[in-house]
Amino acid sequence: MTPSLVRDWHRLYPQQALYELYGASETNLIAFQNLMHGKKVNQVGRLFADVELTFTNQHITVARPYLFSDYLGSTQKITFVETDDVGDYQDEQLLVYGRASDVINHGGNKIYPSELETILQTITTAAVVFGVADSTYGEKIVAMVVTNKPLDKLQMVMAEQTPAYKRPSQYIFVSEIPKTKQQKISRTQLALRYVAGEWT
């Protein structure tokens, strides 16, 4: 959940407690947090009892006890699951920066789209950030936004809150962020559509 979504919830339902749960199909629940006092960027909360985590190049790997046991027809028991999420564990809080498959490699720097989206979502109706191939930097950073704010306002806010190498090199203004048939946002599909020339 984004910090802005949490703020909207508290504005509409000030007396209702709001909890966020983090997990995956193969791992079941991993972490939880009470969002009555807001949400910190990337934070998904405290671990459930007996959950064990390891990190390999920031990839989150989850060990028993809540894993599913095995795949249908398989004789090999599952003892750990390496997720596609990248994160860290600090001060008894699990941080999730995003999916490894979504990380943008811009000039050797790992850029997490969720970090930039969190900033953009404070001044837009919606925003999604993705990378596309670039001959100079490996990937360039593209931001797709739903807003009536002018380009220079977006650039000014990003300049105030991020170093130059993290700033989008291109903004695409749309009336709605395209979604998949499952009503999800796929950065991979957006990048493919961009390369195909859909938003030139």
Tab-separated table of C-alpha atoms in Angstrom:
chain	number	residue	atom	x	y	z
A	1	MET	CA	0.000	0.000	0.000
A	2	THR	CA	1.300	3.423	-0.841
A	3	PRO	CA	1.576	6.139	1.829
A	4	SER	CA	-0.984	8.245	-0.082
A	5	LEU	CA	-3.491	5.373	-0.109
A	6	VAL	CA	-3.050	4.986	3.647
A	7	ARG	CA	-3.629	8.734	4.149
A	8	ASP	CA	-6.798	8.571	2.031
A	9	TRP	CA	-8.080	5.625	4.091
A	10	HIS	CA	-7.536	7.473	7.381
A	11	ARG	CA	-9.282	10.562	6.000
A	12	LEU	CA	-12.345	8.530	4.947
A	13	TYR	CA	-12.424	6.106	7.897
A	14	PRO	CA	-10.671	7.816	10.838
A	15	GLN	CA	-11.948	5.347	13.465
A	16	GLN	CA	-11.137	2.147	11.560
A	17	ALA	CA	-7.900	0.244	12.130
A	18	LEU	CA	-5.989	-0.607	8.965
A	19	TYR	CA	-3.542	-3.493	8.733
A	20	GLU	CA	-1.231	-4.433	5.878
A	21	LEU	CA	-0.198	-8.049	5.300
A	22	TYR	CA	2.735	-9.087	3.129
A	23	GLY	CA	3.183	-12.544	1.640
A	24	ALA	CA	3.030	-14.656	-1.488
A	25	SER	CA	1.159	-17.727	-2.728
A	26	GLU	CA	4.093	-20.058	-2.045
A	27	THR	CA	5.095	-18.504	1.282
A	28	ASN	CA	1.755	-17.631	2.845
A	29	LEU	CA	1.993	-14.639	5.186
A	30	ILE	CA	5.416	-13.207	5.996
A	31	ALA	CA	4.914	-9.845	7.710
A	32	PHE	CA	2.214	-7.510	9.037
A	33	GLN	CA	1.826	-3.979	10.337
A	34	ASN	CA	-0.761	-1.701	11.878
A	35	LEU	CA	-1.089	1.426	9.720
A	36	MET	CA	-2.960	3.592	12.223
A	37	HIS	CA	-0.003	6.005	12.314
A	38	GLY	CA	0.691	5.994	8.583
A	39	LYS	CA	3.094	4.033	6.421
A	40	LYS	CA	6.794	4.425	5.820
A	41	VAL	CA	7.958	3.971	2.256
A	42	ASN	CA	8.927	0.347	1.455
A	43	GLN	CA	8.121	-0.890	4.965
A	44	VAL	CA	5.856	-3.973	5.186
A	45	GLY	CA	6.101	-4.665	8.902
A	46	ARG	CA	7.142	-7.184	11.526
A	47	LEU	CA	7.630	-10.858	10.757
A	48	PHE	CA	5.030	-13.417	11.757
A	49	ALA	CA	6.201	-15.902	14.410
A	50	ASP	CA	8.894	-18.375	13.299
A	51	VAL	CA	9.337	-16.842	9.835
A	52	GLU	CA	12.979	-17.042	8.760
A	53	LEU	CA	14.453	-14.818	6.065
A	54	THR	CA	17.759	-14.752	4.234
A	55	PHE	CA	18.926	-12.251	1.645
A	56	THR	CA	21.044	-12.993	-1.428
A	57	ASN	CA	21.843	-9.842	-3.406
A	58	GLN	CA	18.835	-8.371	-1.586
A	59	HIS	CA	16.538	-11.154	-2.924
A	60	ILE	CA	14.242	-12.230	-0.108
A	61	THR	CA	14.280	-15.970	0.617
A	62	VAL	CA	11.683	-17.349	3.035
A	63	ALA	CA	12.085	-20.549	5.079
A	64	ARG	CA	9.437	-22.611	6.892
A	65	PRO	CA	7.012	-22.852	8.749
A	66	TYR	CA	4.358	-21.327	6.497
A	67	LEU	CA	5.511	-22.501	3.065
A	68	PHE	CA	3.278	-24.648	0.914
A	69	SER	CA	4.522	-28.237	1.065
A	70	ASP	CA	5.138	-29.140	-2.588
A	71	TYR	CA	3.853	-28.984	-6.150
A	72	LEU	CA	1.246	-31.497	-7.295
A	73	GLY	CA	2.995	-34.681	-8.449
A	74	SER	CA	6.349	-33.685	-6.966
A	75	THR	CA	8.124	-35.816	-4.380
A	76	GLN	CA	10.472	-33.021	-3.302
A	77	LYS	CA	9.399	-31.137	-0.205
A	78	ILE	CA	9.728	-27.374	-0.274
A	79	THR	CA	11.936	-26.048	2.542
A	80	PHE	CA	12.477	-22.480	1.323
A	81	VAL	CA	11.236	-20.152	-1.413
A	82	GLU	CA	13.309	-17.428	-3.071
A	83	THR	CA	10.924	-14.623	-3.946
A	84	ASP	CA	11.297	-12.137	-6.796
A	85	ASP	CA	11.200	-9.351	-4.217
A	86	VAL	CA	14.261	-7.398	-3.156
A	87	GLY	CA	14.493	-5.880	0.274
A	88	ASP	CA	16.193	-5.655	3.641
A	89	TYR	CA	15.507	-6.251	7.330
A	90	GLN	CA	16.223	-3.346	9.684
A	91	ASP	CA	15.118	-2.588	13.247
A	92	GLU	CA	12.781	-5.612	13.282
A	93	GLN	CA	11.017	-4.306	10.165
A	94	LEU	CA	10.957	-5.916	6.726
A	95	LEU	CA	11.539	-3.491	3.853
A	96	VAL	CA	10.548	-4.403	0.299
A	97	TYR	CA	11.962	-2.213	-2.475
A	98	GLY	CA	10.208	-3.941	-5.361
A	99	ARG	CA	10.463	-6.914	-7.675
A	100	ALA	CA	13.882	-7.804	-9.025
A	101	SER	CA	12.368	-8.075	-12.497
A	102	ASP	CA	11.210	-4.430	-12.253
A	103	VAL	CA	14.546	-2.934	-11.164
A	104	ILE	CA	15.899	-0.463	-13.716
A	105	ASN	CA	19.629	-0.699	-14.480
A	106	HIS	CA	20.444	2.903	-15.336
A	107	GLY	CA	24.136	3.519	-15.904
A	108	GLY	CA	25.064	0.771	-13.446
A	109	ASN	CA	22.710	2.110	-10.759
A	110	LYS	CA	19.813	-0.003	-9.513
A	111	ILE	CA	16.693	2.140	-9.585
A	112	TYR	CA	13.584	0.886	-7.765
A	113	PRO	CA	10.464	2.140	-9.567
A	114	SER	CA	8.402	2.136	-6.356
A	115	GLU	CA	10.661	4.813	-4.850
A	116	LEU	CA	10.026	7.192	-7.751
A	117	GLU	CA	6.330	6.276	-7.956
A	118	THR	CA	5.860	7.157	-4.287
A	119	ILE	CA	7.148	10.670	-4.966
A	120	LEU	CA	5.140	11.123	-8.159
A	121	GLN	CA	1.946	9.855	-6.571
A	122	THR	CA	2.007	12.769	-4.122
A	123	ILE	CA	1.391	15.199	-6.991
A	124	THR	CA	-0.416	13.049	-9.597
A	125	THR	CA	-3.580	10.969	-9.752
A	126	ALA	CA	-1.535	7.897	-10.736
A	127	ALA	CA	2.026	7.102	-11.776
A	128	VAL	CA	4.066	4.104	-12.874
A	129	VAL	CA	7.796	4.047	-13.624
A	130	PHE	CA	9.537	1.536	-15.895
A	131	GLY	CA	12.789	1.069	-17.775
A	132	VAL	CA	13.352	0.740	-21.502
A	133	ALA	CA	16.515	-0.200	-23.371
A	134	ASP	CA	18.965	2.634	-23.912
A	135	SER	CA	22.238	2.438	-25.853
A	136	THR	CA	24.026	4.857	-23.494
A	137	TYR	CA	22.770	3.928	-20.020
A	138	GLY	CA	21.562	0.348	-20.459
A	139	GLU	CA	18.045	1.412	-19.547
A	140	LYS	CA	16.408	4.804	-19.400
A	141	ILE	CA	13.784	5.748	-16.837
A	142	VAL	CA	10.284	6.472	-18.130
A	143	ALA	CA	7.410	7.753	-15.985
A	144	MET	CA	3.800	7.358	-17.091
A	145	VAL	CA	1.485	9.728	-15.231
A	146	VAL	CA	-2.159	10.680	-14.937
A	147	THR	CA	-2.188	14.357	-14.020
A	148	ASN	CA	-3.106	17.853	-15.115
A	149	LYS	CA	0.146	19.234	-13.694
A	150	PRO	CA	2.655	20.551	-16.260
A	151	LEU	CA	5.902	18.740	-17.032
A	152	ASP	CA	8.067	21.392	-15.359
A	153	LYS	CA	6.198	20.907	-12.042
A	154	LEU	CA	6.884	17.143	-12.108
A	155	GLN	CA	10.531	17.733	-12.977
A	156	MET	CA	10.887	20.302	-10.190
A	157	VAL	CA	9.468	17.940	-7.533
A	158	MET	CA	11.698	15.095	-8.695
A	159	ALA	CA	14.737	17.406	-8.704
A	160	GLU	CA	13.965	18.404	-5.102
A	161	GLN	CA	13.662	14.820	-3.870
A	162	THR	CA	15.973	12.645	-5.975
A	163	PRO	CA	19.541	12.756	-7.309
A	164	ALA	CA	19.899	13.393	-11.041
A	165	TYR	CA	20.642	9.760	-11.945
A	166	LYS	CA	17.266	8.625	-10.545
A	167	ARG	CA	15.109	11.129	-12.397
A	168	PRO	CA	12.939	10.021	-15.320
A	169	SER	CA	14.305	11.087	-18.679
A	170	GLN	CA	10.831	10.972	-20.208
A	171	TYR	CA	7.269	11.516	-18.988
A	172	ILE	CA	4.245	10.086	-20.777
A	173	PHE	CA	0.929	11.771	-19.973
A	174	VAL	CA	-2.119	9.489	-20.216
A	175	SER	CA	-5.739	9.593	-19.039
A	176	GLU	CA	-5.413	6.147	-17.449
A	177	ILE	CA	-2.552	3.758	-16.724
A	178	PRO	CA	-2.991	0.719	-19.019
A	179	LYS	CA	-3.643	-2.572	-17.228
A	180	THR	CA	-3.495	-6.231	-18.154
A	181	LYS	CA	-6.580	-8.411	-18.621
A	182	GLN	CA	-6.210	-9.305	-14.946
A	183	GLN	CA	-6.471	-5.573	-14.115
A	184	LYS	CA	-2.866	-5.353	-12.971
A	185	ILE	CA	-0.138	-2.942	-14.018
A	186	SER	CA	2.723	-4.712	-15.798
A	187	ARG	CA	5.889	-2.668	-16.215
A	188	THR	CA	7.164	-5.312	-18.630
A	189	GLN	CA	4.144	-4.899	-20.898
A	190	LEU	CA	4.356	-1.119	-20.703
A	191	ALA	CA	8.010	-1.270	-21.771
A	192	LEU	CA	7.144	-3.554	-24.710
A	193	ARG	CA	4.365	-1.231	-25.832
A	194	TYR	CA	6.709	1.740	-25.510
A	195	VAL	CA	9.360	0.031	-27.670
A	196	ALA	CA	6.634	-0.782	-30.222
A	197	GLY	CA	6.038	2.968	-30.563
A	198	GLU	CA	2.685	3.232	-28.880
A	199	TRP	CA	3.512	6.475	-27.050
A	200	THR	CA	5.796	8.221	-29.501
